[in-house]
């Protein structure tokens, strides 16, 4: 299947959204497909922590139109394999229009194992939270979002789950150690320098730059289609290095 390229003037944007600002995205871009960016952010949990972000502005992946599903799901699986090979198998998190720090759809892929941690996010964070959850599919996530207007999604070891966050105040993530993955990793796992990308100390920033440097180094080895082997020639991946994006 050919994935249609959207010209810049066709891409739905919001003027105050940092993920709709191509200049800001470029500074952190690792590569892109026809309709999605893969980029690092700030305050990485570990090297290899990246995000998948649609180029069009959607509140969450539950709002993603069906015609983008195949490209997204193929990219997600190929990216999981790439991160697993070069870092460790990632767990995935999406705050589906609930307690987001940026109100533009984005999914975090975070290596589950480093020298500092070895995490099963479902067993260690989701289950102890006591928040109702169930196994699900991407199709069902869309249906739930249409009804509920919000969700939290986790994926690890090919297990996709959705949490029922009805009636839970978004501000409670600041106080509940199991509702925020950064809070959980800081307060329960004991990781340092990763609590909040908006309030980083100078030490946090120095450590973060080392994680970003290693992440870029690995992703710059990505040789377009030959590594991820996407189906369509029209969907070639462009690495930051090949696109001459500022490093």
Coordinates of C-alpha atoms in Angstrom, one line a residue:
X1 CA 0.0 0.0 0.0
X2 CA 1.2 3.5 -0.8
X3 CA 1.0 6.0 2.0
X4 CA -0.1 9.3 0.7
X5 CA 2.3 12.2 1.3
X6 CA 0.5 15.3 2.5
X7 CA 1.9 18.6 1.3
X8 CA 2.7 21.1 4.1
X9 CA -0.3 23.3 3.3
X10 CA -2.6 20.3 3.6
X11 CA -1.5 19.4 7.1
X12 CA -3.8 20.5 9.8
X13 CA -1.9 22.6 12.4
X14 CA -2.5 24.6 15.5
X15 CA -0.6 27.8 15.8
X16 CA 0.2 27.4 19.5
X17 CA 1.2 23.7 19.4
X18 CA 4.9 22.9 19.6
X19 CA 4.4 19.6 17.7
X20 CA 2.8 21.5 14.8
X21 CA 5.8 23.9 14.7
X22 CA 8.1 22.3 12.1
X23 CA 11.1 24.4 13.1
X24 CA 10.9 23.1 16.7
X25 CA 10.3 19.5 15.6
X26 CA 13.3 19.6 13.3
X27 CA 15.6 20.3 16.2
X28 CA 14.7 16.9 17.7
X29 CA 13.7 14.9 14.6
X30 CA 15.3 11.5 14.2
X31 CA 13.4 10.5 11.1
X32 CA 10.0 10.9 9.5
X33 CA 7.5 9.0 7.3
X34 CA 4.8 10.4 5.0
X35 CA 2.5 11.2 7.9
X36 CA 4.5 10.8 11.1
X37 CA 7.6 12.1 12.9
X38 CA 9.8 10.1 15.2
X39 CA 11.7 12.4 17.6
X40 CA 13.3 12.5 20.9
X41 CA 12.1 15.1 23.5
X42 CA 13.6 16.5 26.7
X43 CA 14.2 14.8 30.0
X44 CA 14.6 11.4 28.4
X45 CA 14.0 8.4 30.7
X46 CA 17.0 6.7 29.0
X47 CA 18.8 6.7 25.7
X48 CA 16.4 5.3 23.0
X49 CA 13.4 7.1 24.5
X50 CA 11.5 8.5 21.5
X51 CA 8.0 9.5 20.4
X52 CA 5.8 8.8 17.4
X53 CA 3.9 11.9 16.5
X54 CA 1.4 12.5 13.6
X55 CA 2.2 15.4 11.4
X56 CA -1.5 16.4 11.4
X57 CA -2.8 17.8 14.6
X58 CA -4.9 15.3 16.5
X59 CA -5.6 15.3 20.3
X60 CA -4.6 11.7 20.6
X61 CA -4.2 8.5 18.6
X62 CA -7.8 7.6 19.4
X63 CA -8.6 10.5 17.0
X64 CA -6.4 9.2 14.2
X65 CA -8.4 8.6 11.0
X66 CA -8.6 5.1 9.7
X67 CA -6.6 5.8 6.6
X68 CA -3.5 6.4 8.7
X69 CA -3.8 3.2 10.8
X70 CA -1.7 0.9 8.5
X71 CA 1.2 3.3 8.2
X72 CA 1.1 4.0 12.0
X73 CA 0.9 0.4 13.1
X74 CA 3.6 -0.7 10.7
X75 CA 5.9 2.1 11.8
X76 CA 5.2 1.3 15.5
X77 CA 6.1 -2.4 15.1
X78 CA 9.3 -1.7 13.1
X79 CA 10.3 0.9 15.6
X80 CA 9.8 -1.5 18.5
X81 CA 12.1 -4.0 16.7
X82 CA 14.8 -1.3 16.1
X83 CA 14.8 -0.1 19.7
X84 CA 14.8 -3.6 21.0
X85 CA 17.9 -4.4 18.8
X86 CA 19.9 -1.3 19.8
X87 CA 18.6 -0.6 23.4
X88 CA 16.1 -3.0 24.9
X89 CA 12.5 -3.8 24.2
X90 CA 10.4 -0.7 24.8
X91 CA 7.2 -0.2 26.7
X92 CA 4.7 2.3 25.1
X93 CA 2.6 4.9 26.8
X94 CA 0.0 7.3 25.6
X95 CA -2.0 9.8 27.6
X96 CA -5.0 9.8 25.3
X97 CA -6.3 13.3 25.8
X98 CA -5.9 13.0 29.5
X99 CA -3.2 14.7 31.6
X100 CA -1.1 15.4 28.6
X101 CA 1.7 17.9 28.8
X102 CA 1.4 18.6 25.1
X103 CA -2.1 18.4 23.6
X104 CA -1.0 16.8 20.3
X105 CA -1.1 13.0 19.9
X106 CA 2.2 11.4 20.8
X107 CA 3.2 7.9 22.0
X108 CA 6.3 7.4 24.1
X109 CA 8.5 4.3 23.4
X110 CA 10.9 3.8 26.3
X111 CA 13.5 1.0 26.6
X112 CA 12.4 -1.2 29.5
X113 CA 15.9 -2.1 30.6
X114 CA 19.1 -0.2 31.2
X115 CA 21.9 -0.5 33.8
X116 CA 19.6 1.6 36.1
X117 CA 16.3 -0.1 35.7
X118 CA 14.4 -3.2 34.4
X119 CA 10.7 -2.4 34.3
X120 CA 7.5 -4.2 33.5
X121 CA 5.2 -1.2 33.3
X122 CA 2.0 -3.1 33.4
X123 CA 2.9 -5.4 36.4
X124 CA 4.7 -2.7 38.4
X125 CA 2.8 0.5 37.7
X126 CA -0.6 -0.2 36.2
X127 CA -1.8 -3.1 38.4
X128 CA -0.7 -1.5 41.7
X129 CA -2.5 1.7 40.7
X130 CA -5.8 -0.1 41.2
X131 CA -7.2 1.7 38.2
X132 CA -9.5 -0.5 36.1
X133 CA -7.9 -1.7 32.9
X134 CA -8.4 -4.3 30.2
X135 CA -6.7 -5.8 27.1
X136 CA -7.7 -4.0 24.0
X137 CA -7.0 -3.3 20.3
X138 CA -6.3 -0.1 18.4
X139 CA -9.8 -0.3 16.9
X140 CA -11.4 -0.5 20.3
X141 CA -9.2 2.4 21.6
X142 CA -10.8 4.6 18.9
X143 CA -14.3 3.4 20.0
X144 CA -13.6 4.0 23.6
X145 CA -12.2 7.5 22.9
X146 CA -15.3 8.4 20.9
X147 CA -17.5 7.5 23.9
X148 CA -15.3 8.6 26.8
X149 CA -13.1 11.4 25.2
X150 CA -10.0 10.2 27.1
X151 CA -8.0 7.1 28.1
X152 CA -4.5 6.0 29.0
X153 CA -2.8 3.3 27.0
X154 CA 0.2 1.1 27.7
X155 CA 1.8 -1.6 25.6
X156 CA 4.6 -4.1 26.5
X157 CA 5.5 -7.6 25.4
X158 CA 2.8 -7.4 22.7
X159 CA 0.1 -6.7 25.3
X160 CA -1.9 -3.6 24.7
X161 CA -4.1 -2.3 27.5
X162 CA -6.3 0.6 28.2
X163 CA -7.0 2.2 31.6
X164 CA -10.5 3.5 32.5
X165 CA -9.8 7.0 33.8
X166 CA -13.4 8.2 34.1
X167 CA -13.9 10.4 37.1
X168 CA -10.2 10.7 37.8
X169 CA -9.0 14.3 38.1
X170 CA -6.1 15.0 35.7
X171 CA -4.4 17.0 38.4
X172 CA -4.2 13.9 40.5
X173 CA -1.1 12.8 38.5
X174 CA 0.8 15.4 40.5
X175 CA 0.1 13.5 43.8
X176 CA -0.6 9.9 42.8
X177 CA 2.7 8.0 42.3
X178 CA 1.1 5.4 40.0
X179 CA -0.8 7.8 37.6
X180 CA 2.3 9.5 36.1
X181 CA 4.9 7.3 34.6
X182 CA 7.5 10.0 35.4
X183 CA 6.3 10.1 39.0
X184 CA 6.4 6.3 39.2
X185 CA 9.9 6.0 37.8
X186 CA 11.1 8.7 40.1
X187 CA 9.3 7.8 43.4
X188 CA 9.0 4.0 43.0
X189 CA 11.9 2.9 40.8
X190 CA 14.2 5.6 42.1
X191 CA 15.4 7.2 38.8
X192 CA 16.8 10.7 39.0
X193 CA 16.8 13.7 36.6
X194 CA 13.6 12.6 34.8
X195 CA 10.7 14.0 36.8
X196 CA 9.6 16.9 34.6
X197 CA 11.0 18.3 31.3
X198 CA 9.5 21.7 32.2
X199 CA 11.5 22.2 35.4
X200 CA 14.9 20.7 34.7
X201 CA 17.9 21.8 36.7
X202 CA 21.3 22.4 35.0
X203 CA 22.5 19.0 36.1
X204 CA 19.3 17.4 34.7
X205 CA 20.1 19.2 31.3
X206 CA 23.7 18.0 31.2
X207 CA 22.7 14.4 31.9
X208 CA 19.8 14.7 29.4
X209 CA 22.1 15.9 26.6
X210 CA 24.2 12.7 27.0
X211 CA 21.1 10.6 26.6
X212 CA 20.1 12.6 23.5
X213 CA 23.6 12.3 22.0
X214 CA 23.5 8.5 22.3
X215 CA 20.0 8.3 20.9
X216 CA 20.9 10.4 17.9
X217 CA 24.1 8.4 17.3
X218 CA 22.1 5.1 17.1
X219 CA 19.3 6.5 15.0
X220 CA 21.7 8.1 12.6
X221 CA 22.8 4.6 11.7
X222 CA 19.3 3.9 10.4
X223 CA 19.7 3.4 6.7
X224 CA 16.2 4.5 5.5
X225 CA 14.1 1.6 4.3
X226 CA 16.8 -1.0 4.5
X227 CA 16.6 -1.2 8.3
X228 CA 12.9 -0.7 9.0
X229 CA 11.9 -2.2 5.6
X230 CA 8.6 -0.3 5.2
X231 CA 6.4 -1.4 2.4
X232 CA 6.1 1.7 0.3
X233 CA 8.8 3.6 -1.6
X234 CA 6.7 6.7 -1.2
X235 CA 7.1 6.2 2.6
X236 CA 10.9 6.4 2.8
X237 CA 12.3 7.3 6.2
X238 CA 14.5 10.4 6.3
X239 CA 17.0 10.5 9.2
X240 CA 18.0 13.7 10.8
X241 CA 21.5 13.3 9.2
X242 CA 20.2 12.7 5.7
X243 CA 17.7 15.6 5.8
X244 CA 20.5 18.0 7.0
X245 CA 18.4 18.8 10.1
X246 CA 20.4 20.8 12.7
X247 CA 21.8 18.5 15.3

